[in-house]
Structures are given as structure tokens and as C-alpha cells.
Short mmCIF file of C-alpha atoms in Angstrom, two decimals:
data_model
loop_
_atom_site.label_atom_id
_atom_site.label_comp_id
_atom_site.label_asym_id
_atom_site.label_seq_id
_atom_site.Cartn_x
_atom_site.Cartn_y
_atom_site.Cartn_z
CA UNK A 1 0.11 -0.03 0.03
CA UNK A 2 1.22 3.47 -0.63
CA UNK A 3 1.82 5.95 2.10
CA UNK A 4 1.17 9.59 1.29
CA UNK A 5 3.18 12.47 2.86
CA UNK A 6 2.36 15.93 2.36
CA UNK A 7 4.50 19.13 2.84
CA UNK A 8 2.38 22.27 3.57
CA UNK A 9 2.93 25.58 5.50
CA UNK A 10 -0.52 25.12 7.12
CA UNK A 11 -1.91 22.28 9.11
CA UNK A 12 -3.78 19.80 7.00
CA UNK A 13 -6.85 17.51 7.99
CA UNK A 14 -6.27 14.13 6.34
CA UNK A 15 -9.33 11.98 5.63
CA UNK A 16 -7.58 9.18 3.69
CA UNK A 17 -5.53 6.27 5.18
CA UNK A 18 -1.95 5.98 5.18
CA UNK A 19 -1.47 9.69 5.02
CA UNK A 20 0.45 12.36 7.29
CA UNK A 21 1.90 15.69 6.95
CA UNK A 22 5.66 16.18 6.99
CA UNK A 23 6.62 18.28 10.01
CA UNK A 24 9.26 20.84 10.02
CA UNK A 25 11.75 21.22 7.25
CA UNK A 26 10.53 19.16 4.24
CA UNK A 27 14.11 18.71 2.92
CA UNK A 28 15.08 16.90 6.30
CA UNK A 29 11.86 14.96 6.15
CA UNK A 30 12.64 13.79 2.63
CA UNK A 31 16.16 12.80 3.66
CA UNK A 32 14.64 10.79 6.52
CA UNK A 33 12.12 9.04 4.18
CA UNK A 34 15.03 8.07 1.78
CA UNK A 35 17.09 6.83 4.54
CA UNK A 36 14.19 4.82 6.09
CA UNK A 37 13.33 2.75 3.00
CA UNK A 38 15.53 3.57 -0.12
CA UNK A 39 13.64 0.96 -2.23
CA UNK A 40 10.48 3.18 -2.19
CA UNK A 41 9.80 5.82 -4.92
CA UNK A 42 9.00 9.30 -3.76
CA UNK A 43 6.95 11.43 -6.25
CA UNK A 44 6.27 15.13 -6.22
CA UNK A 45 3.44 16.46 -8.34
CA UNK A 46 2.32 20.06 -8.63
CA UNK A 47 4.69 21.93 -6.36
CA UNK A 48 7.35 24.21 -8.11
CA UNK A 49 8.89 25.24 -4.53
CA UNK A 50 9.26 21.63 -3.29
CA UNK A 51 10.85 20.58 -6.71
CA UNK A 52 13.30 23.60 -6.31
CA UNK A 53 14.19 22.72 -2.74
CA UNK A 54 14.67 19.05 -3.44
CA UNK A 55 16.81 19.69 -6.62
CA UNK A 56 18.95 22.22 -4.64
CA UNK A 57 19.45 19.60 -1.84
CA UNK A 58 20.54 16.81 -4.37
CA UNK A 59 17.55 14.59 -3.37
CA UNK A 60 15.87 14.26 -6.89
CA UNK A 61 16.80 11.09 -8.61
CA UNK A 62 14.50 11.90 -11.65
CA UNK A 63 12.98 14.84 -12.96
CA UNK A 64 9.93 14.45 -15.26
CA UNK A 65 9.05 17.49 -17.41
CA UNK A 66 5.85 17.70 -19.49
CA UNK A 67 6.36 20.48 -22.18
CA UNK A 68 3.39 21.74 -23.60
CA UNK A 69 3.32 23.43 -27.10
CA UNK A 70 2.19 26.77 -25.87
CA UNK A 71 3.91 29.99 -24.50
CA UNK A 72 1.86 31.70 -21.93
CA UNK A 73 4.16 34.67 -21.19
CA UNK A 74 3.39 34.50 -17.48
CA UNK A 75 3.50 32.39 -14.54
CA UNK A 76 5.98 30.60 -12.19
CA UNK A 77 9.37 29.64 -13.55
CA UNK A 78 10.51 26.18 -12.33
CA UNK A 79 14.05 27.07 -12.71
CA UNK A 80 14.49 30.57 -11.30
CA UNK A 81 17.75 32.49 -10.29
CA UNK A 82 19.51 30.79 -7.54
CA UNK A 83 21.84 27.72 -6.79
CA UNK A 84 23.05 25.69 -9.82
CA UNK A 85 23.74 24.57 -12.38
CA UNK A 86 22.24 21.02 -11.91
CA UNK A 87 23.65 18.84 -14.81
CA UNK A 88 21.07 16.64 -16.20
CA UNK A 89 20.93 13.64 -18.66
CA UNK A 90 18.00 12.76 -20.77
CA UNK A 91 16.89 9.27 -19.88
CA UNK A 92 13.60 9.03 -21.83
CA UNK A 93 11.50 11.18 -24.15
CA UNK A 94 8.06 10.78 -25.73
CA UNK A 95 6.01 13.00 -27.78
CA UNK A 96 2.28 12.72 -27.87
CA UNK A 97 0.09 13.38 -30.68
CA UNK A 98 -1.11 16.61 -29.07
CA UNK A 99 2.58 17.83 -29.36
CA UNK A 100 3.05 17.50 -25.59
CA UNK A 101 6.72 16.03 -24.72
CA UNK A 102 7.22 13.89 -21.84
CA UNK A 103 10.76 14.16 -20.82
CA UNK A 104 12.65 12.27 -18.15
CA UNK A 105 15.93 13.34 -16.69
CA UNK A 106 18.30 12.09 -14.14
CA UNK A 107 21.32 13.90 -12.54
CA UNK A 108 24.31 13.69 -14.98
CA UNK A 109 27.57 12.12 -13.75
CA UNK A 110 29.79 15.12 -14.02
CA UNK A 111 33.66 14.61 -13.54
CA UNK A 112 35.16 16.44 -10.48
CA UNK A 113 37.02 19.43 -11.97
CA UNK A 114 39.61 19.19 -9.08
CA UNK A 115 40.92 16.04 -10.72
CA UNK A 116 41.74 17.70 -14.09
CA UNK A 117 45.29 18.49 -14.84
#
């Protein structure tokens, strides 16, 4: 059975089973979850701020982006000014008949620059 953990700035009232709210710093909470059972997947949907925080903390194993063929000209940016860069490698790509692209990335193995001569 899947457990659900939620990170929110306000207290939440859960009505579904196997659900709880992460208390305190969500990055520390995710680190604890990964240490608790590294075989389970942790998925994040619909939270730009959580994805930014996990990416900056090096806790994302995969990043799935759905790119839609429209430019809105406004809205939140997923990658804003801040820490980085975060080198990624494309693992999988699929284009749907609607033109939407499903892109799956993983952290790229980047050679340590201090070892170069």
C-alpha cells in the first residue's frame, strides 16, 4: 500500500488512510524518508517550490517534465535564479500526438573538476 506524505505551510486535515503531514523542514523530512526505505519511490506533483528545494538539496533521482506546445508569457518559472547549475541527462523522451513532450531526466555524472590536470 502506498503511504502519502504532504508538505504544507499550514496544518492539513487528512481524511484518507496511510497519510500524514511532514513536520518541520521538508528537505530534512525527505532525507529521513529516503534513509528509512530507499527502495520506495518518492513522487512530487504540482509543487514548484518543493521541486526547487529537492533539486538544490540533491535529493531528486529523476525529474519528469511535460512540455506543452504553448507559450503563456506569464506564470511561475521552474528554474529561477539561484543555486545551480544542476547537470542533467535525458533518460527518456516521448512526444504525444497533441505535441506534448514527456521528458525524463536524471542527474548527470559530472567529472570532478579538481581532478583535471
